[in-house]
Structures are given as structure tokens and as C-alpha cells.
Coordinates of C-alpha atoms in Angstrom, one line a residue:
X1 CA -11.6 12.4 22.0
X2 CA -8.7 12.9 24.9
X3 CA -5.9 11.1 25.0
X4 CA -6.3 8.0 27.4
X5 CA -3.0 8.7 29.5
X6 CA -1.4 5.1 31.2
X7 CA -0.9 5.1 34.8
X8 CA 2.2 6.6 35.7
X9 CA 2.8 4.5 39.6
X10 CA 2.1 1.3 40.6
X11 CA -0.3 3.2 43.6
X12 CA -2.5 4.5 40.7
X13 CA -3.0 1.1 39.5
X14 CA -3.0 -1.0 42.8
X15 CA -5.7 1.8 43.3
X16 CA -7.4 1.2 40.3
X17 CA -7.3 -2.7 40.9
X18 CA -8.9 -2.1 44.1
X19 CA -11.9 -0.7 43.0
X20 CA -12.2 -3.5 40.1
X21 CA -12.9 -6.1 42.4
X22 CA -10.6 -8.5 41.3
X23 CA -8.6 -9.1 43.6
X24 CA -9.4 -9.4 47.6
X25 CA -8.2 -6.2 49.5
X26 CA -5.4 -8.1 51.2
X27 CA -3.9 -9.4 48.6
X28 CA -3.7 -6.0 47.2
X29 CA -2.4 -4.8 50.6
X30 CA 0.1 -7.2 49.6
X31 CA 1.4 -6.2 46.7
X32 CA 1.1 -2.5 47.8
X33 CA 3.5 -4.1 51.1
X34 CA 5.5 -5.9 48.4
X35 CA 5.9 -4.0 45.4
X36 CA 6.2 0.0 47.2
X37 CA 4.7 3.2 45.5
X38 CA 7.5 3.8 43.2
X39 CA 7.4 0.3 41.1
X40 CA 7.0 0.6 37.5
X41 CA 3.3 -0.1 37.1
X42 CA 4.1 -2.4 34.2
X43 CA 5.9 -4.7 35.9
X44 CA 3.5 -5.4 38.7
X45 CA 1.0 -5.9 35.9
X46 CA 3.3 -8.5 34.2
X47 CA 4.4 -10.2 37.2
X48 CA 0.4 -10.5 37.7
X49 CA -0.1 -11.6 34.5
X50 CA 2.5 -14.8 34.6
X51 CA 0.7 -15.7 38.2
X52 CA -2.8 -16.1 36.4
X53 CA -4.2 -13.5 38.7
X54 CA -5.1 -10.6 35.5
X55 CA -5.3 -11.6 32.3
X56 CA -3.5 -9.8 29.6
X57 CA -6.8 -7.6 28.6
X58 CA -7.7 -6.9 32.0
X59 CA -4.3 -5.9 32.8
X60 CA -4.2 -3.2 30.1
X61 CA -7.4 -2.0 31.0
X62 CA -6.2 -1.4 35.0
X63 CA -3.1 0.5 33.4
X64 CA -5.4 2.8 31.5
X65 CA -7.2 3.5 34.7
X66 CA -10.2 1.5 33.3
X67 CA -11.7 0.1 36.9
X68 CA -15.2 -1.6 35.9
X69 CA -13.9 -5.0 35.2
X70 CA -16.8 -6.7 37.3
X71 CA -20.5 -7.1 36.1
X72 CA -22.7 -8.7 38.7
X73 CA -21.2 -11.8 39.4
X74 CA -19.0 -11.8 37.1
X75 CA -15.2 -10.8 36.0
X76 CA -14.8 -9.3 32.7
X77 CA -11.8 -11.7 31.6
X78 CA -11.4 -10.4 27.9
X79 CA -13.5 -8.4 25.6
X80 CA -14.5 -10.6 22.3
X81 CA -16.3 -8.6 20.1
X82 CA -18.3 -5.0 19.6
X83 CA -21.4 -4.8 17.3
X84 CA -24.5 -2.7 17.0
X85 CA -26.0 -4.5 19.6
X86 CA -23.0 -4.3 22.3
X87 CA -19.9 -5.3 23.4
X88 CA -19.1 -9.0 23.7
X89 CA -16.9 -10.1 26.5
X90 CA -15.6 -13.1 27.9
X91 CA -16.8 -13.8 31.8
X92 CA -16.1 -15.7 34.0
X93 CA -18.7 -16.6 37.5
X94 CA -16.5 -15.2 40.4
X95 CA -17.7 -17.8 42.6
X96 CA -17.9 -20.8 40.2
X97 CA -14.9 -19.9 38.1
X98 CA -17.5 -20.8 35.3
X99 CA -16.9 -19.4 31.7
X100 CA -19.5 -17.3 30.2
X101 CA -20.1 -14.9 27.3
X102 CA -21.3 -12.0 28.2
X103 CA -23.2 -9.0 26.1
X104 CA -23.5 -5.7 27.7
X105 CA -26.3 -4.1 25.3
X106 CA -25.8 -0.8 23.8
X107 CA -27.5 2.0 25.7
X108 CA -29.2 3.2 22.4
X109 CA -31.5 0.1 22.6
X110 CA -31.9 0.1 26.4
X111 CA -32.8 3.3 26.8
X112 CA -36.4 3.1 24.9
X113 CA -38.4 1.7 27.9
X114 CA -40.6 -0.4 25.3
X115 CA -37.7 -2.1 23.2
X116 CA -35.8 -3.1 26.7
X117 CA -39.3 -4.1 28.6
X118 CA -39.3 -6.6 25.4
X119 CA -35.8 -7.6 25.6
X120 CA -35.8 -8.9 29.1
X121 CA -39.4 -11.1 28.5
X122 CA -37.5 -12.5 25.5
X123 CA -34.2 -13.0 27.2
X124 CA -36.0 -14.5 29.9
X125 CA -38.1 -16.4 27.5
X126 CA -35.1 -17.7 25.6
X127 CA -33.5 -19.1 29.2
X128 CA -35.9 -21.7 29.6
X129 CA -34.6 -23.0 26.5
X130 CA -32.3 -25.9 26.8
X131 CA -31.3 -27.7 23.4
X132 CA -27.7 -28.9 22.2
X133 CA -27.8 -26.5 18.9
X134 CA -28.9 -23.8 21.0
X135 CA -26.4 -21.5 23.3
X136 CA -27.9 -21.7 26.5
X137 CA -28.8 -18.4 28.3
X138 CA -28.3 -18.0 31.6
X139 CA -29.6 -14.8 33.2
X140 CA -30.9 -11.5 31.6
X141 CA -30.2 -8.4 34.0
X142 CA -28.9 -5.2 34.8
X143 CA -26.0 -3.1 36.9
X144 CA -26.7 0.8 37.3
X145 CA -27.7 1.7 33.8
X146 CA -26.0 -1.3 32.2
X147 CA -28.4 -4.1 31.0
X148 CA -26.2 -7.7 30.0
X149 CA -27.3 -10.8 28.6
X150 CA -24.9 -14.2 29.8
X151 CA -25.0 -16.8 27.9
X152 CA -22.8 -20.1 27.4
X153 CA -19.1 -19.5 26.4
X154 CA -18.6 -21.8 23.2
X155 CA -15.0 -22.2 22.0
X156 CA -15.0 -22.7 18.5
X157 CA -15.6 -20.4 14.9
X158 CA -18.1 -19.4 13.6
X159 CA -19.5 -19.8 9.6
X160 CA -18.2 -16.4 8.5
X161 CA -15.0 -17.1 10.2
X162 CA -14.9 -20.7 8.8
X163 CA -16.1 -19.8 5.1
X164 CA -13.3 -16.9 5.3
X165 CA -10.3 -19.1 6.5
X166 CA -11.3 -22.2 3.9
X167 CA -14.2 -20.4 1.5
X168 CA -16.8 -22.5 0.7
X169 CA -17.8 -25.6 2.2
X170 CA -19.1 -29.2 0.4
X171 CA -22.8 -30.0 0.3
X172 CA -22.4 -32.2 2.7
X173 CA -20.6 -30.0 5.4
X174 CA -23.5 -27.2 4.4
X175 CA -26.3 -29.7 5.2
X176 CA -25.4 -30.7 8.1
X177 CA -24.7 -27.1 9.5
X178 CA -28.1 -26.0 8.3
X179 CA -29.7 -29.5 9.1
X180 CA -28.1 -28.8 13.2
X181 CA -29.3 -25.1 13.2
X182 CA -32.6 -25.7 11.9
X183 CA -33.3 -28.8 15.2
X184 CA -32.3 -25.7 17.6
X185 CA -34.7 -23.6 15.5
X186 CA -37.5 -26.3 15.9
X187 CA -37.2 -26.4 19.5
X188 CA -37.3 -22.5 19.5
X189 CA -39.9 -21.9 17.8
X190 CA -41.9 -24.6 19.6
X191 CA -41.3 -22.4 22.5
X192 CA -42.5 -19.3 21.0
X193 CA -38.8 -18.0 21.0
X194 CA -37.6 -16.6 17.6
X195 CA -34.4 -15.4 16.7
X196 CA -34.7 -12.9 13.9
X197 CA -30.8 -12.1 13.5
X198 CA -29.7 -15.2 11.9
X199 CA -26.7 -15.2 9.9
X200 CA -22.8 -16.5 9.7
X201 CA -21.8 -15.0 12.5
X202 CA -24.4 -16.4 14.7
X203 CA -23.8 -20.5 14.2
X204 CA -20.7 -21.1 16.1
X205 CA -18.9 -24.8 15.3
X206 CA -17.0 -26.5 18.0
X207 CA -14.1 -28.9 18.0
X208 CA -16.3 -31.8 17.6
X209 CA -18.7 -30.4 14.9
X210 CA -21.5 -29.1 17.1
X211 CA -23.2 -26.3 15.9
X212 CA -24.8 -23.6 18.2
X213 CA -27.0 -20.9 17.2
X214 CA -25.8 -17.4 19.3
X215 CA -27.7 -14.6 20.5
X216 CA -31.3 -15.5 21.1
X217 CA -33.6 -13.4 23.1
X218 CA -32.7 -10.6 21.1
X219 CA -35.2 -10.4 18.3
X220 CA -37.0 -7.4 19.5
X221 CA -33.4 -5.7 19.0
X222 CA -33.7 -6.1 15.0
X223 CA -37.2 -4.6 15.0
X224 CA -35.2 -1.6 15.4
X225 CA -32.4 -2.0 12.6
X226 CA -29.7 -4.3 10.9
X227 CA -27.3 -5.1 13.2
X228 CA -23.5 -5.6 13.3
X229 CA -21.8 -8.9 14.2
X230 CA -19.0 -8.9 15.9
X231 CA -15.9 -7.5 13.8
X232 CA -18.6 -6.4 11.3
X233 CA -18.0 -2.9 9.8
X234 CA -21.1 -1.1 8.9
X235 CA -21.3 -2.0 5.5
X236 CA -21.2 -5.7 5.6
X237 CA -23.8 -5.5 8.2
X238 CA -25.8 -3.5 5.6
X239 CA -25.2 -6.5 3.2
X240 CA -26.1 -9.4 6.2
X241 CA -29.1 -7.3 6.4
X242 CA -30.1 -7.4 2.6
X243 CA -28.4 -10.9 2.7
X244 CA -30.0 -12.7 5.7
X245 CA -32.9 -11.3 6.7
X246 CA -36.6 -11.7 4.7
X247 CA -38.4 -9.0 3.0
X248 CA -41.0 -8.6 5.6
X249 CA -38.6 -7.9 8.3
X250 CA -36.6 -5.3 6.3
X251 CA -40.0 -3.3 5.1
X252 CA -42.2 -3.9 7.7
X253 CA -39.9 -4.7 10.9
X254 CA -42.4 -8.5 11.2
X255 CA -40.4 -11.2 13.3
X256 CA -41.9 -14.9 13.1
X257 CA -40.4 -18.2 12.4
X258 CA -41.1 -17.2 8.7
X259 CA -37.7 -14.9 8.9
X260 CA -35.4 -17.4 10.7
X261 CA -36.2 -19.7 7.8
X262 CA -35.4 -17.4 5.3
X263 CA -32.1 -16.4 7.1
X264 CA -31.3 -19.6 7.2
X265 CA -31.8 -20.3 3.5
X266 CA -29.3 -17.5 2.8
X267 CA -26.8 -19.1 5.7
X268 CA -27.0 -22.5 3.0
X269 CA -26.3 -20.5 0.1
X270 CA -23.6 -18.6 2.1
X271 CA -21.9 -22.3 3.0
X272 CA -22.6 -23.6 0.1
X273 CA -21.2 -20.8 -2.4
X274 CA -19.2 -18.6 0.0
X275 CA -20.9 -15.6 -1.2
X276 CA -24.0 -13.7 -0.3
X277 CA -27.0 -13.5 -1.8
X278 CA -28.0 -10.1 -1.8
X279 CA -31.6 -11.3 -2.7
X280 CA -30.1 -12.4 -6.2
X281 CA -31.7 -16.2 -5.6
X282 CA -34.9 -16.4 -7.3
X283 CA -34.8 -20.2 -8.1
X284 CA -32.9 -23.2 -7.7
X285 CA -30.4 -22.5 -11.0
X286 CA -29.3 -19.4 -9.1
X287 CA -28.1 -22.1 -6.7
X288 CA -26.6 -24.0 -9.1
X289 CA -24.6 -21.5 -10.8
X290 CA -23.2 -20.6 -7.4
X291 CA -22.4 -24.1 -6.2
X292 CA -22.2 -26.6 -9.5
X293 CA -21.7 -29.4 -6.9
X294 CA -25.2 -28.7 -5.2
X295 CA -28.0 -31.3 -6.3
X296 CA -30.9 -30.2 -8.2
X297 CA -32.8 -31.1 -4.3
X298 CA -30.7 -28.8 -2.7
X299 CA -30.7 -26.0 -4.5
X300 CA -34.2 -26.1 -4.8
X301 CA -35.0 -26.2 -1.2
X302 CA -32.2 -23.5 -0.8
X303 CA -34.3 -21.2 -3.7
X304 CA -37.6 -22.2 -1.7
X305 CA -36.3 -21.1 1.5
X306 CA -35.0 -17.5 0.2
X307 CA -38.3 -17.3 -1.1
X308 CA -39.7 -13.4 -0.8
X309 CA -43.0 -15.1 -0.2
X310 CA -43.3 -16.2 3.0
X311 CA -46.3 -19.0 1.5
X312 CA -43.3 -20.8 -0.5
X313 CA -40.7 -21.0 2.2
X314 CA -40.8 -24.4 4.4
X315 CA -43.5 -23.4 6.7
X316 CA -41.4 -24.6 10.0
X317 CA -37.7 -25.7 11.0
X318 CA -38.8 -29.4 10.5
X319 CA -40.1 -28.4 6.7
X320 CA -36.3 -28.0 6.5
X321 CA -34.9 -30.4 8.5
X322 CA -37.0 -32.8 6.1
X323 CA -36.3 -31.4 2.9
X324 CA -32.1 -31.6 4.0
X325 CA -32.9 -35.3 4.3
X326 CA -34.4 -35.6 1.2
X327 CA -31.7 -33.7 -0.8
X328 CA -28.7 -36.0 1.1
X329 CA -30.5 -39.1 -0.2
X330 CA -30.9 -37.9 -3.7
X331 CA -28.5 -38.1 -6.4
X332 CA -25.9 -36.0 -7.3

């Protein structure tokens, strides 16, 4: 791969911040009036910078020459993540000033005409959907050959970066994760709308406790293969795969409510024990041996829900939603 060479004047990158978009043309009339040919490009950057006019990332990216810094309506403001899928970025509306995430999806999904026919009715699909444990999508579309997905920006961590930082959480915190996940779930699935990537990664928890269940609409992506979170190599996501999604899936590429059940039965083992299962849960003492603390309720349901038969599994999101409520009441 070449060398990416900085810019070497501050023409080149009032140029290249031109052509981004991100700025007006006369206010970068101005700073070409102000600033001269010969400035240092780095300093115009900075100075930019500590106005709030570029961010740090997109300043970087203009001093590398990189121009394309506006998708649609929106300014790239930082990118947040990469994975099999995409690249993650943070957006921001240029008229509304609103904060978005936004996922530009990897051309070697979009360019089977099938696979991206079905992502865009999903995506679509998954917009009408409007639920508190649920990050809300807000358009599905494309730019040139570039096909993104915006959805709503949620500051917070998410359970793989929680369980990382602190390991393993109580019972209690577990339940209610799950318990939060599994209402969006119910309202999902009530709208025919199925995630199919569930794991760690994808239940982010904000300052007040909220949980919200990323990247749906994109279920017809992991017909295709295991994908990589954010910050995932390729190996762990080999391990989420085996980990977090259901037999059926894995073999035979089916997506129904079935496998969002069973990922999230691995997601309360995950909490619970800070581990993975790696499809070693085959009934409720696995569970215990993993998390002593768990009650004999809970680990059940947790053994039930990573069921490889899809019969045994709670046969919907309120199955689990009432089978949480029964374990919080029992006994330890």
C-alpha cells in the first residue's frame, strides 16, 4: 500500500476543505485571504480545531488529502468503529446540528444486488420501529456507490466494553440488561423485524441505565457470515459467532426470533459469568458453575435459552421477559 503523504501547504488543504463541504466557500475564501499560501497547514488545522469549526478527526483526515467528509446530509464528525459489516462513524445533520451514528456498509455486501435489495426493505422495516430499548433508525440510503444506514447516536458502553472494564456483573445488573433488551426484542419481533446479530457489543448502556439494542435492519447481512463488532479482530468474531448465535443460523444461515433468543441467552451468560459460552451450556449447572451467585431460576432459564433446540428455548421475548421475573422473585 503507498505511503499516505500529508499535505505539504495550507492551499492544498484549504483545497481539500473545499471540496469536503464543511465549511461555506467564503469562509474558506477567508482563511485562504487570512492565512496566505505559505502557512503551515498544521496550524490552520489547529487554529480550526480550538474554533469548533473541524474536529480533531476530521482535521487529520483534510491534512491527508482525505476530502469526503460529507454523506448526504450529513458531516462525518469522527469515525467510531470498523467491523465486517462497515465503518462506524459519528454524524452529525448539517442542517439540524443533530447527532447521529452513522454505518457506511461494506461494499462486499452491497454489491450482491439480492443481499442489498434485502437490506434496504429491512432497514426500512426496522425505521418504523420506535421503542425506548431499541436504537431508533432514521433513514436507510445511498451516495454514488456508498449505501449507509443512520441511526440514533447513544453515548454510553456497551456490555463487552462494560464486562471488560469491571468483569462480570451481579444477577441483578444481568437481569435487568437482558429483561430491557428482551421488551425492545418483543416489540421487534411484533413488527416482523429481527435482529440476528445479537451480542455484547450490540446492547449499549447509558448514563442512566437504559439499555438499547444497536444495529437492526441488518439481519439479512449475517445470512452471509459472522460478523465483526466494532474493535473486534477476526478471531473473537469467530468466537461471538460460535458464542451468540444459534445452531440453525450457523448451519443453515435461518434468521427468526428463535436466534435472537438464543443470542440473547448467551448475552446472560456473558453478564453473568464474563465469559463466553462457546456452546459449552447444556443445562442450568453449566450456569452455575460459571456464576455460583446465579439462582437455580436463572440459570435454568439461561440453559433453556441457549438451548440447540429451538422447541426448548422461550418461544418469544415475553417467554423471557417472564421467566426474568420469575427468577428475581425466587430465592437465592
Amino acid at each position: 500500500m503507498a505511503k499516505v503523504v500529508p499535505l505539504a501547504s495550507a492551499k492544498a488543504f484549504l483545497d481539500a476543505l473545499e471540496k469536503s463541504g464543511l465549511l461555506s466557500a467564503i469562509d474558506v475564501a477567508s482563511l485562504r485571504t487570512a492565512r496566505g499560501d505559505d502557512s503551515d497547514p498544521k496550524l490552520v488545522a489547529r487554529d480550526l480545531v480550538k474554533e469548533n469549526k473541524l474536529t480533531r478527526w476530521q482535521a487529520g483526515q483534510l491534512l491527508h488529502g482525505f476530502h469526503q467528509l460529507m454523506v448526504g446530509k450529513y458531516k462525518l464528525m469522527d469515525q467510531l468503529g470498523t467491523g465486517e459489516m462497515g465503518r462506524v462513524y459519528l454524524g452529525e445533520h448539517a442542517q439540524l446540528a443533530r447527532k447521529v451514528s452513522l454505518k457506511i456498509l461494506s461494499r462486499k455486501y452491497t454489491a450482491n444486488p439480492d443481499i442489498l435489495k434485502k437490506v434496504l426493505e429491512d432497514g426500512r422495516k426496522a425505521s418504523a420501529l420506535d421503542h425506548r430499548n431499541l436504537s431508533h433508525v432514521f433513514d436507510v440510503n445511498s451516495e454514488d456507490d456508498r449505501y449507509y444506514l443512520v441511526t440514533e447516536f447513544v453515548e454510553g458502553k456497551d456490555l463487552r466494553q462494560l464486562v471488560e472494564a469491571s468483569g462480570a456483573t451481579s444477577p441483578a445488573q444481568a437481569m435487568d440488561i437482558v429483561r430491557q433488551a428482551a421488551e425492545g426484542l418483543e416489540h421487534a419481533h411484533g413488527q416482523g423485524v429481527i435482529h440476528g446479530d445479537l451480542k455484547p457489543s450490540n446492547l449499549i448502556i447509558d448514563a442512566s441505565g437504559v439499555v438499547k439494542i444497536l444495529d437492526l435492519g441488518l439481519a439479512r447481512l449475517t445470512e452471509t457470515a459472522p460478523t465483526v463488532g466494532e474493535g473486534e479482530s477476526t478471531e473473537v468474531a469467530t468466537l461471538a459467532a460460535q458464542s451468540f448465535h444459534a445452531p440453525e443460523q450457523v448451519s443453515q444461515h435461518q434468521v427468526s426470533p428463535l436466534v435472537d433468543i438464543f443470542s440473547l441467552g448467551g448475552i446472560l451468560f456473558y453478564s453473568l459469568s464474563g465469559k463466553l459460552p462457546l456452546g459449552n451450556v447444556k443445562q442450568a449447572q453449566d450456569v452455575k458453575n460459571a456464576c455460583p451467585a446465579a439462582s437455580d431460576e436463572l440459570a435454568e432459564l439461561c440453559a433453556r435459552m441457549l438451548s440447540g433446540d429451538p422447541a426448548i428455548r422461550p418461544q418469544s421475548a415475553r417467554g423471557v421477559i417472564e421467566g426474568l421475573d420469575a427468577a428475581s422473585r425466587a430465592k437465592p
